[in-house]
Coordinates of C-alpha atoms in Angstrom, one line a residue:
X1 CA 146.7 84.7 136.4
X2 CA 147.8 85.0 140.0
X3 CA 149.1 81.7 141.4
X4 CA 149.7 81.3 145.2
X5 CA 153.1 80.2 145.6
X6 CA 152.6 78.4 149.3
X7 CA 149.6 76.5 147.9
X8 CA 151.2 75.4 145.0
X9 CA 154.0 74.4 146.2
X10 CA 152.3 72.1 149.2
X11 CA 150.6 70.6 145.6
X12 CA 154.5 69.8 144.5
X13 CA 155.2 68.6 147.6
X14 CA 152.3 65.9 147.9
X15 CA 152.8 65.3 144.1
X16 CA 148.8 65.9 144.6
X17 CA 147.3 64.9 140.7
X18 CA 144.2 66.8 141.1
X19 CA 146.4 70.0 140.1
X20 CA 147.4 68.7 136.9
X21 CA 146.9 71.1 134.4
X22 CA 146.0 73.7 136.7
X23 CA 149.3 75.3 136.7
X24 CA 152.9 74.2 136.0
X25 CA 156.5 73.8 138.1
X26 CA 159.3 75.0 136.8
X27 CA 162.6 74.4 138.4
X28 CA 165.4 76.9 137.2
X29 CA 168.3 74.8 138.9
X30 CA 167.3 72.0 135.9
X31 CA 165.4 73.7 132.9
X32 CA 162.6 71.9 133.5
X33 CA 159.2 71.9 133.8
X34 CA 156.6 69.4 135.2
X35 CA 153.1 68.4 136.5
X36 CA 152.7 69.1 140.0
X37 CA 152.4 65.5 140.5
X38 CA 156.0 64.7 139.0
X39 CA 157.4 61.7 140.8
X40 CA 161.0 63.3 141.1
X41 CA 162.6 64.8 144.1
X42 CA 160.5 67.8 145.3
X43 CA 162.7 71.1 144.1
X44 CA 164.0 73.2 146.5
X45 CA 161.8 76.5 146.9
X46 CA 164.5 79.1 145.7
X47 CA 164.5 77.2 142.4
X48 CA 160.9 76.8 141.7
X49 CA 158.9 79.4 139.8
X50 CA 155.1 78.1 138.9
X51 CA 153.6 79.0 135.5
X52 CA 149.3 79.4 134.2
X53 CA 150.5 77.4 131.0
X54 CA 153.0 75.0 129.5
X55 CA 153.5 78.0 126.8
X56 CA 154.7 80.1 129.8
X57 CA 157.1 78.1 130.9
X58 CA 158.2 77.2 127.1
X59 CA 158.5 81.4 126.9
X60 CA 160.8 81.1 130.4
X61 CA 163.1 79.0 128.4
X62 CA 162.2 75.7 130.2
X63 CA 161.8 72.5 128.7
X64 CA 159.4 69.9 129.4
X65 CA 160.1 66.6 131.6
X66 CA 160.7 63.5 130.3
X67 CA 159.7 61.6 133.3
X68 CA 156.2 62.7 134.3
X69 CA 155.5 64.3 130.4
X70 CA 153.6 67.8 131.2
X71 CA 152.0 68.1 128.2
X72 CA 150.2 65.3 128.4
X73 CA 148.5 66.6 131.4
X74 CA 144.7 66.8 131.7
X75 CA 143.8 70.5 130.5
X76 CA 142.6 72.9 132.7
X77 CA 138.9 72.6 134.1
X78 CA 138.5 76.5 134.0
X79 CA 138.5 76.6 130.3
X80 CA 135.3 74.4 130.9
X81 CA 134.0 76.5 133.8
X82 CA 134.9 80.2 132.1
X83 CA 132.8 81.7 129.8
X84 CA 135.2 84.8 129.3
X85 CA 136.9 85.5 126.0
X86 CA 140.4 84.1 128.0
X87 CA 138.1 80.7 128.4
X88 CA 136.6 81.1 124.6
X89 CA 140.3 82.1 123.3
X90 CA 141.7 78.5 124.8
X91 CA 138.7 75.9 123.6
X92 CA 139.4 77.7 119.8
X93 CA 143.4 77.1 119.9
X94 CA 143.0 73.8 121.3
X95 CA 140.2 73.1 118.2
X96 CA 143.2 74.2 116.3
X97 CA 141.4 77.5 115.1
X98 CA 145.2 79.6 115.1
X99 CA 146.4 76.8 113.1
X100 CA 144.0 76.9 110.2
X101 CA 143.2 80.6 110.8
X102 CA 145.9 82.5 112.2
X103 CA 145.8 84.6 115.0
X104 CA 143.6 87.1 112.8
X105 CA 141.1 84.4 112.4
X106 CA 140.9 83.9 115.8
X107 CA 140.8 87.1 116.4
X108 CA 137.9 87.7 114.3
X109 CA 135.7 84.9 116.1
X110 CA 136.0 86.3 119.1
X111 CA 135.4 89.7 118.1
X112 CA 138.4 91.6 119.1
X113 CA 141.7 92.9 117.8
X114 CA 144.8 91.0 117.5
X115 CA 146.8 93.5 120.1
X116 CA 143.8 93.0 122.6
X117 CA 143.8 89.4 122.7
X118 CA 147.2 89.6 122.9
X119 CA 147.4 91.3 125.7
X120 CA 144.2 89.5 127.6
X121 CA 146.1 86.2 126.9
X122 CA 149.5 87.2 128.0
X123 CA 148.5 88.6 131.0
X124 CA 146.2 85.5 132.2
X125 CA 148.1 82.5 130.7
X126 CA 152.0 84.7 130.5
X127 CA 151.4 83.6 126.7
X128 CA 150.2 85.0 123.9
X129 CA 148.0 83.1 121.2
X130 CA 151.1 81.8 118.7
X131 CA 153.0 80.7 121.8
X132 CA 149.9 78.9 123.1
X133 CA 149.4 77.1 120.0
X134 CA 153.2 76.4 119.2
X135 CA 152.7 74.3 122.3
X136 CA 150.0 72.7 121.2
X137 CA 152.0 71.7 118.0
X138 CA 154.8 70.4 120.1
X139 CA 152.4 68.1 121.4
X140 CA 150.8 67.0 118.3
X141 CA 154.2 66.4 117.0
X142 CA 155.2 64.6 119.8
X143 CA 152.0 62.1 119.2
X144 CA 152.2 61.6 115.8
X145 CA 156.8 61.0 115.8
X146 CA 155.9 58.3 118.6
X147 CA 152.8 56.6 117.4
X148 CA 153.2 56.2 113.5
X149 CA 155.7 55.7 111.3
X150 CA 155.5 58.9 109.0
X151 CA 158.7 60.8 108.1
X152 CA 159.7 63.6 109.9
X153 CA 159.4 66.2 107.6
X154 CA 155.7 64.5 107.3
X155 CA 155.2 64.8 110.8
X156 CA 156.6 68.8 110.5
X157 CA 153.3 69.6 108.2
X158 CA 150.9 67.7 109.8
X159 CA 151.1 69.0 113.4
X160 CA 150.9 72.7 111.9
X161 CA 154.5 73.6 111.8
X162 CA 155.2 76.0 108.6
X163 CA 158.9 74.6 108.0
X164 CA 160.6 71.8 108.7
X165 CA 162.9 74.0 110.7
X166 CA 160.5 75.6 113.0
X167 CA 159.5 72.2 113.6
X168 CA 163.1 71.0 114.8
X169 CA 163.7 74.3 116.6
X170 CA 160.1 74.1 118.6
X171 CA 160.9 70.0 119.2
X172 CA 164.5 71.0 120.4
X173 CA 163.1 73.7 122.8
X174 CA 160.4 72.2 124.2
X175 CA 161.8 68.6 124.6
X176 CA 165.5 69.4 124.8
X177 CA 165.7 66.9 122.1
X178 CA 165.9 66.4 118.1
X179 CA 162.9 65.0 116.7
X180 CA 164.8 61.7 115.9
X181 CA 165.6 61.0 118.9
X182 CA 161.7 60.5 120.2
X183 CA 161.8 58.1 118.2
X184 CA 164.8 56.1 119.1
X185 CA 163.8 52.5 121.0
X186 CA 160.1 53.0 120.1
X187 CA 160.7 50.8 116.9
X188 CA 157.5 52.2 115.7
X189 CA 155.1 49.1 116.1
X190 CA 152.2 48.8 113.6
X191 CA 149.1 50.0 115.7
X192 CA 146.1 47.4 115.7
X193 CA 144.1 49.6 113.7
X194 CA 146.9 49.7 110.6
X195 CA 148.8 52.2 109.1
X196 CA 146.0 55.0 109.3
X197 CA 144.8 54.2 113.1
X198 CA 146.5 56.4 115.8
X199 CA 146.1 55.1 119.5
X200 CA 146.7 57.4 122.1
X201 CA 146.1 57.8 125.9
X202 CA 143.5 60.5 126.7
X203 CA 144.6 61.7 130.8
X204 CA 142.1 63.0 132.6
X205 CA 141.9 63.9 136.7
X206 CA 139.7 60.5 138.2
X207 CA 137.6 59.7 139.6
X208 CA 135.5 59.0 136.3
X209 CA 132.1 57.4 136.5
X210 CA 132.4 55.4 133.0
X211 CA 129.4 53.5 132.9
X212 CA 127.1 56.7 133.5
X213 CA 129.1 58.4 130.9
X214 CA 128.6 55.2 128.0
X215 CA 125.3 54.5 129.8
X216 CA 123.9 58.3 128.6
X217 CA 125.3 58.0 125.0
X218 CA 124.4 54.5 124.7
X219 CA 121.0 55.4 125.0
X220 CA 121.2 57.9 122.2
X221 CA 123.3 56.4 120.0
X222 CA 121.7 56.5 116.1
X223 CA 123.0 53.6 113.8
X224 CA 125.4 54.3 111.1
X225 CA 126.6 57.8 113.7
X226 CA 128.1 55.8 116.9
X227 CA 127.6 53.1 119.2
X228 CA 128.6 51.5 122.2
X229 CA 129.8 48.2 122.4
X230 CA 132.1 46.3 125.1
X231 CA 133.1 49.5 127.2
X232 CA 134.0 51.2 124.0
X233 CA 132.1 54.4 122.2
X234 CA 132.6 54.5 118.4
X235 CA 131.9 57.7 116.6
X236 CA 132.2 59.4 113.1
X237 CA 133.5 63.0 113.5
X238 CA 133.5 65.4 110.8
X239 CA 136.6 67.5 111.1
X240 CA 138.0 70.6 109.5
X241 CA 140.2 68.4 106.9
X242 CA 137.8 65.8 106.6
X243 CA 135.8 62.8 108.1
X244 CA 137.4 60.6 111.1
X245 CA 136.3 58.1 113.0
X246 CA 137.3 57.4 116.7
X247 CA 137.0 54.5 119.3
X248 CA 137.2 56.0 123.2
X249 CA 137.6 53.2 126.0
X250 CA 137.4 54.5 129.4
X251 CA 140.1 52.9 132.1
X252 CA 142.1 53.7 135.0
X253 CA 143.5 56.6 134.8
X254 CA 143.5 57.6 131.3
X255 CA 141.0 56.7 128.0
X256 CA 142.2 54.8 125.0
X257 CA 141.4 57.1 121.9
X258 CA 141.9 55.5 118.4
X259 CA 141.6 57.5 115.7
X260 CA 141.5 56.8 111.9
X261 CA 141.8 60.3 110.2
X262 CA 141.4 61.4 106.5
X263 CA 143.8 64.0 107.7
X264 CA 146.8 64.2 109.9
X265 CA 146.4 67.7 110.6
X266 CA 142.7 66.8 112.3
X267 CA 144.3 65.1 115.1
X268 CA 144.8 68.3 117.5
X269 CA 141.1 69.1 117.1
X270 CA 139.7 65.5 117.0
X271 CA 141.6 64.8 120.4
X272 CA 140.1 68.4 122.0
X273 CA 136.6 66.9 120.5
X274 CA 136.9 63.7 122.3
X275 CA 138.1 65.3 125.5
X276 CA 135.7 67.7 125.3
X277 CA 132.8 65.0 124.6
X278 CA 133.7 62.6 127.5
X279 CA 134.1 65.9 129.9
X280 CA 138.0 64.8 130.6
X281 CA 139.2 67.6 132.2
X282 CA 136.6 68.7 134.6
X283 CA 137.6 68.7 138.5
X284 CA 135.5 66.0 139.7
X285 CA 136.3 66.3 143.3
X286 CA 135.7 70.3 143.6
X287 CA 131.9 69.2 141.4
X288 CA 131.0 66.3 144.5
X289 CA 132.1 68.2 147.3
X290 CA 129.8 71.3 146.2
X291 CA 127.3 68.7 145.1
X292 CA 127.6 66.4 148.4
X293 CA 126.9 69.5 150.6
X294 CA 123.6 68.8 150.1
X295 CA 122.2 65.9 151.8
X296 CA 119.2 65.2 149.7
X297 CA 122.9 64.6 146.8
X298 CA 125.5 63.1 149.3
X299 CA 124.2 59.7 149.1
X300 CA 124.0 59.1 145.2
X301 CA 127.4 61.6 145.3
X302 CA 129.3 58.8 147.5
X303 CA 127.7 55.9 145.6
X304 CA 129.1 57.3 142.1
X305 CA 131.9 59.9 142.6
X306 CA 132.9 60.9 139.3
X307 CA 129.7 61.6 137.4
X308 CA 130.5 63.5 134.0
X309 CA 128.5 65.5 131.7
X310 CA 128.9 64.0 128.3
X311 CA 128.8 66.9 125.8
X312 CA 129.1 67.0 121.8
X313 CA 132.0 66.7 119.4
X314 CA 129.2 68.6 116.9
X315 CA 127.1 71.8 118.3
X316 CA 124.9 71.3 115.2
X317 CA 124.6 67.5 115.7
X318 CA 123.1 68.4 119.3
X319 CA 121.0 71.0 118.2
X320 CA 119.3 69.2 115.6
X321 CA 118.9 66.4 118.6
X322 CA 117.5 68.6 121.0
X323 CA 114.8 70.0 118.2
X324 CA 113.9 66.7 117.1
X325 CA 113.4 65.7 121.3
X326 CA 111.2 68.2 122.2
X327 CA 108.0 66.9 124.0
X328 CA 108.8 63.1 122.7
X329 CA 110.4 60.1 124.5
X330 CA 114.1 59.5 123.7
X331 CA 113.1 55.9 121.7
X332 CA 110.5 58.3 119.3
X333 CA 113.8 60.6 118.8
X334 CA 115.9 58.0 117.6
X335 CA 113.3 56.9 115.6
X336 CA 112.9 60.5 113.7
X337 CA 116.5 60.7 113.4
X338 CA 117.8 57.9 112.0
X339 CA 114.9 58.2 109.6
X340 CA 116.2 61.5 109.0
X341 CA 119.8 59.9 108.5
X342 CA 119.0 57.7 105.7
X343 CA 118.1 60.9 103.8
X344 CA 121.3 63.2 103.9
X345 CA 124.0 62.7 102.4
X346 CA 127.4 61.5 104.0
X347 CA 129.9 63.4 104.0
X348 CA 133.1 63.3 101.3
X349 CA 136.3 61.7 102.4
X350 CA 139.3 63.7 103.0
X351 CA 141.4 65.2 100.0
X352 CA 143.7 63.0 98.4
X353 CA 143.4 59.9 96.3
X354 CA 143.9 57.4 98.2
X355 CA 142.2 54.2 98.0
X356 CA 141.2 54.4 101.7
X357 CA 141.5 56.2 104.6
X358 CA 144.1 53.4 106.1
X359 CA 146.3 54.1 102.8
X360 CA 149.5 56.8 104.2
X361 CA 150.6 59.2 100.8
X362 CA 153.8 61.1 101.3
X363 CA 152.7 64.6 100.6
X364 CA 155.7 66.5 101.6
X365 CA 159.0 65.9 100.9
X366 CA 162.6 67.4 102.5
X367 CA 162.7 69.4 99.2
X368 CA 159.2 70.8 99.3
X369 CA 159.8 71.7 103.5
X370 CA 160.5 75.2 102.8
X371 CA 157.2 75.6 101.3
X372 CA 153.8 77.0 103.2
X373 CA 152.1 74.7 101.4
X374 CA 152.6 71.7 99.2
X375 CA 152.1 71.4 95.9
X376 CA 149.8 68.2 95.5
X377 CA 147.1 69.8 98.1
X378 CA 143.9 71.8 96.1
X379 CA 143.8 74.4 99.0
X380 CA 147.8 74.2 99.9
X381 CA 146.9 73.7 103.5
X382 CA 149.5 71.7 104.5
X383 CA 148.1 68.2 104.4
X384 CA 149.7 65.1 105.4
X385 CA 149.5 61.3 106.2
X386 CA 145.8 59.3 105.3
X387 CA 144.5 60.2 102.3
X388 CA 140.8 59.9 101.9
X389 CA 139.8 57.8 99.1
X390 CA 136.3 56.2 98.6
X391 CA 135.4 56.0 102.2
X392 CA 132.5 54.6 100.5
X393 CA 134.0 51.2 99.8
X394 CA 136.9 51.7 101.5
X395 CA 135.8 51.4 105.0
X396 CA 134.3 53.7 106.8
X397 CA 132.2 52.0 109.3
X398 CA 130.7 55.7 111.2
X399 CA 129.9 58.9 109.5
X400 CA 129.6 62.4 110.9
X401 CA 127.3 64.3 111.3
X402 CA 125.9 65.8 108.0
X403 CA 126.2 69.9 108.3
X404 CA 123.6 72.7 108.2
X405 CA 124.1 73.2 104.2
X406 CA 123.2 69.4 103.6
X407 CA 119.7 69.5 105.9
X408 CA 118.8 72.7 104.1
X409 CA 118.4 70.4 100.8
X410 CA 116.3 68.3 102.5
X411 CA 112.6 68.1 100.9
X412 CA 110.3 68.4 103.5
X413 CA 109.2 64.8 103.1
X414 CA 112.7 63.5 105.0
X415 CA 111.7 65.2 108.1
X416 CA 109.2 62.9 109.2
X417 CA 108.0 65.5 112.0
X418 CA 105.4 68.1 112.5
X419 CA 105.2 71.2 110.2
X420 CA 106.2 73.7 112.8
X421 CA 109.1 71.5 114.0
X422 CA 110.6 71.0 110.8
X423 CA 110.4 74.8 109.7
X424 CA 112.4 75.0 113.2
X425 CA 115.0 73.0 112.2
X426 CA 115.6 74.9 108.8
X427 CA 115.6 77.8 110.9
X428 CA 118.4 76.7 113.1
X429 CA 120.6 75.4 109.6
X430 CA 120.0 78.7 107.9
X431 CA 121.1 80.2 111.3
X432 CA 124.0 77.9 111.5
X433 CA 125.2 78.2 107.7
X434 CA 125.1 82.2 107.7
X435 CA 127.0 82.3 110.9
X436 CA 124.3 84.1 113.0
X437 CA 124.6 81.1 115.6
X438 CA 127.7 79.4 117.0
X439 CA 127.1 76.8 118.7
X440 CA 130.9 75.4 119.0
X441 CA 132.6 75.5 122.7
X442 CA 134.1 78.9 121.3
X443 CA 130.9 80.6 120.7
X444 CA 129.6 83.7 123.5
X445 CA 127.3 81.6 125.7
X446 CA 124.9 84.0 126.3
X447 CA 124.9 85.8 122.6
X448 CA 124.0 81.9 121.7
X449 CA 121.0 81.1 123.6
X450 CA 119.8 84.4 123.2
X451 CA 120.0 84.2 119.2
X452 CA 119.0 80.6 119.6
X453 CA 115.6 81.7 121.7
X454 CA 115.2 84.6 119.4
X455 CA 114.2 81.5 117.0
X456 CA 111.0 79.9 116.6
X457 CA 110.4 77.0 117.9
X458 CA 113.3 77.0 120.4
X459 CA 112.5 77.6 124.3
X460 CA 114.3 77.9 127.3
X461 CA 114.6 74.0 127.5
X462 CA 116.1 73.7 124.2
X463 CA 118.5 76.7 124.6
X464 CA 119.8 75.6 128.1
X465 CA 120.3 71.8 126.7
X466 CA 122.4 73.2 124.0
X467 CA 124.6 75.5 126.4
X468 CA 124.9 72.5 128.9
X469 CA 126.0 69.8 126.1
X470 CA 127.2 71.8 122.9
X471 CA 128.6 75.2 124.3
X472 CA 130.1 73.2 128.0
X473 CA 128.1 75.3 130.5
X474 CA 128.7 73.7 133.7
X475 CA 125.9 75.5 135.4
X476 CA 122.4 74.8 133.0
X477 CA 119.7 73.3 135.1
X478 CA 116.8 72.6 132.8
X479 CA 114.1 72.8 135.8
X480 CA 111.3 72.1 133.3
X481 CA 112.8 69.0 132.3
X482 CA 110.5 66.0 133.0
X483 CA 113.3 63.5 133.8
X484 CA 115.1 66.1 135.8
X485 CA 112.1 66.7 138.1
X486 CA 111.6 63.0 138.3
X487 CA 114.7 62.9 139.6
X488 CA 114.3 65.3 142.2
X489 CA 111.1 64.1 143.7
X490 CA 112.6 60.7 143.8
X491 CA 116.0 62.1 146.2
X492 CA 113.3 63.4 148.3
X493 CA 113.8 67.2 146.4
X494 CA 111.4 70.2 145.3
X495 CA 109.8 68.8 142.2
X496 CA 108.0 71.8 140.6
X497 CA 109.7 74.5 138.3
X498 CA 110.4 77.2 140.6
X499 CA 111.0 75.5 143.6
X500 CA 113.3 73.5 142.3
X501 CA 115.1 76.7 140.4
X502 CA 115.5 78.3 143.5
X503 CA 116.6 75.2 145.8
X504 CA 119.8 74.4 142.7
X505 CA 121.2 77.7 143.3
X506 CA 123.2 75.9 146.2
X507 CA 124.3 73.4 143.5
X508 CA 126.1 76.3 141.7
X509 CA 128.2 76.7 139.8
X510 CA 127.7 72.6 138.6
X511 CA 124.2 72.3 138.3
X512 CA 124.4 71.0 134.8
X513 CA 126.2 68.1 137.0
X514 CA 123.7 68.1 139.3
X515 CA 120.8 67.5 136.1
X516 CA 123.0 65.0 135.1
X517 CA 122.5 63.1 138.8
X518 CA 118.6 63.6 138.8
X519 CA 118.8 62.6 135.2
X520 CA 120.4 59.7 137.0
X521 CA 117.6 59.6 140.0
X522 CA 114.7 59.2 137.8

């Protein structure tokens, strides 16, 4: 990735936030790196170099600042924007795909070789995929040695590292520090939540519209799934380790995110599904000013800068909504599915045996840290911290989403819906459950909604709501939509199909912003 050093550096020099996350100063005089925004002296030029990735400047042999903390910067909007195997590549590490897969695995989703992704990788983001995710580890490490009170070696397992060494070697490295001393002065305060809940600040680049953001999922929430209550949005995920559920308040600056996981090594991907739910690191100010252009936009623009598009934390989950939605109002949908809901199963807690999910085993031990895997875990992945226990009576209070496997055992008396639209629905789960669709962040766009299309049942509405909120296109339409032309024609805009098709391609490339405004309008 080419960076231009005048621009960046005028970035430095304003300590401008909006270029957070887009690249990364290093300043060779100190063996650091920072955010562009970082509060300190602005480095002379000689001694700056500017990096793609955080892993980049880890590979330079920098460490990160303790004063403005780089890695917890608001990710890059382009791996939002691209839909490139680069863009693909970086929403599946930061799902934590290289940690439960290796590179081969992630490899394999993509549908290239290990050496070519290498190289794609290394020559956009000056990091390959081990070093990208070893960064991401860091992080995670970081998070869980200053917000819980787990042992270190704990800690080591759950954040992905193999050994306890690597782990104080990567620590070292990156924060120019032992892992113990993170912790020093912290005192490690019992969260509100208890000994399971992690709270954590979610940054993203403002401004953020909140109440459109909770406004649109409070109108879809399904009981027992989330809600929205106070300013807050409560979920149940379904993660790769087990269930989770997660709080997300919006405030100045950065969201609150508390999580309560059955598994500690969930909380890299349960952080990248909330950020990628709540849209956090989109550029807002490059979406308005595109969007503003446009007088028949500028006024509700100005009125409400920072309008997001709130996507999915489950691609199957948003599927199965947009199915269900088809040619009904949005009270009949909730109605279908939460009838629907009382007939699947929920999922099973976590691995373990605890008697909840607050309860904290020690799984790993100083003289088990030399092993891969530890000895107590039935698929010796590594696990650490909350064990799951009867989330049935042990609390609980949101479920995930049940999965494709669990719909296909449904009888057809559960569906409560039309024939035609339940046989589409089974369609989709067989699709889902064989791997013909993917309809994660990481999936190929346009493979998706072509497979999805070349389903019955599922249209050009359907298949551009689910690249717009489950796959994160920024650029899906949806001029068919009834709402969305009721929008237009109240700002004054083309209402019909094709009229208004052809007027959005000024909006580009954030016209699934721009639905989200005349979803707004109307």
């Amino acid at each position: 990735m080419e960076l231009d050093f005048e621009r960046c550096y005028r970035a430095v020099d304003s300590r401008d936030q909006r270029f957070d996350g887009w690249f990364y100063t290093g300043v060779t005089s100190t063996g650091i790196y920072c955010r562009p925004s970082c509060p300190a002296i602005t480095p002379k030029r000689r001694n700056v170099r500017f990096f793609p990735s955080a892993a980049a400047a880890q590979g330079a042999g920098l460490r990160a600042c303790r004063r403005c903390r780089p890695d917890a910067a608001p990710g890059s909007p382009q791996w939002d924007v691209r839909a490139d195997v680069v863009g693909r590549a970086m929403r599946l590490i930061a799902d934590g795909v290289v940690d439960r897969d290796g590179v081969p695995g992630l490899a394999a989703r993509l549908g290239y070789t290990e050496r070519h992704l290498h190289r794609m990788l290394r020559a956009e983001l000056g990091a390959g995929p081990l070093a990208l995710a070893r960064a991401q580890r860091a992080q995670t490490a970081r998070t869980l040695i200053e917000t819980t009170g787990l042992g270190l070696a704990e800690v080591a397992f759950a954040a992905g590292f193999g050994s306890v060494r690597q782990f104080n070697d990567t620590v070292r490295q990156v924060y120019g520090t032992v892992p113990s001393q993170l912790r020093t002065g912290r005192g490690n305060p019992p969260t509100p939540g208890g000994a399971g809940t992690i709270t954590l600040r979610l940054a993203y680049r403002p401004p953020l519209h909140a109440a459109a953001l909770l406004g649109f999922l409070a109108a879809r929430t399904l009981p027992g799934l989330d809600e929205v209550h106070d300013g807050t949005y409560r979920r149940g995920l379904r993660l790769p380790h087990g269930p989770a559920e997660v709080a997300l308040t919006p405030t100045p600056g950065y969201v609150v995110a508390t999580l309560r996981l059955a598994d500690l090594r969930d909380l890299a991907p349960a952080v990248a599904r909330c950020r990628r739910l709540f849209d956090l690191d989109a550029d807002p100010e490059a979406v308005d000013q595109t969007l503003a252009a446009d007088p028949a936009l500028a006024g509700v623009v100005a009125a409400e800068p920072g309008v997001r598009v709130p996507r999915a934390v489950d691609g199957f989950e948003m599927a199965l909504r947009a199915i269900v939605g088809q040619q009904v109002s949005l009270s009949a949908a909730r109605t279908t599915l939460t009838r629907l809901l009382t007939h699947l199963p929920r999922p099973a807690p976590g691995p373990g045996s605890g008697s909840g999910p607050g309860d904290q085993e020690v799984c790993v031990t100083e003289s088990a840290s030399r092993r891969r895997k530890p000895l107590d875990h039935p698929d010796g992945a590594g696990r650490c911290g909350a064990a799951g226990g009867d989330a049935g009576a042990g609390g609980w209070g949101v479920w995930g989403f049940p999965g494709a496997e669990e719909v296909l055992g449904l009888p057809d008396a559960a569906f409560g819906m039309p024939a035609a639209r339940r046989e589409t629905i089974r369609a989709l789960a067989r699709a889902v459950a064989a791997g013909e669709v993917d309809l994660e962040p990481g999936g190929d766009r346009a493979e998706t909604v072509r497979r999805l299309t070349a389903l019955p049942g599922i249209g050009p509405w359907t298949a551009g709501y689910l690249a717009m909120r489950a796959l994160g296109d920024p650029d899906v339409l949806l001029p068919t939509d009834l709402a969305v032309r009721r929008g237009a024609a109240a700002l004054g805009l083309p209402a019909t199909p094709t009229t208004l098709d052809t007027y959005a391609d000024r909006w580009r490339p954030w016209r699934s912003y721009a639905a989200i405004r005349l979803w707004r309008a109307a």
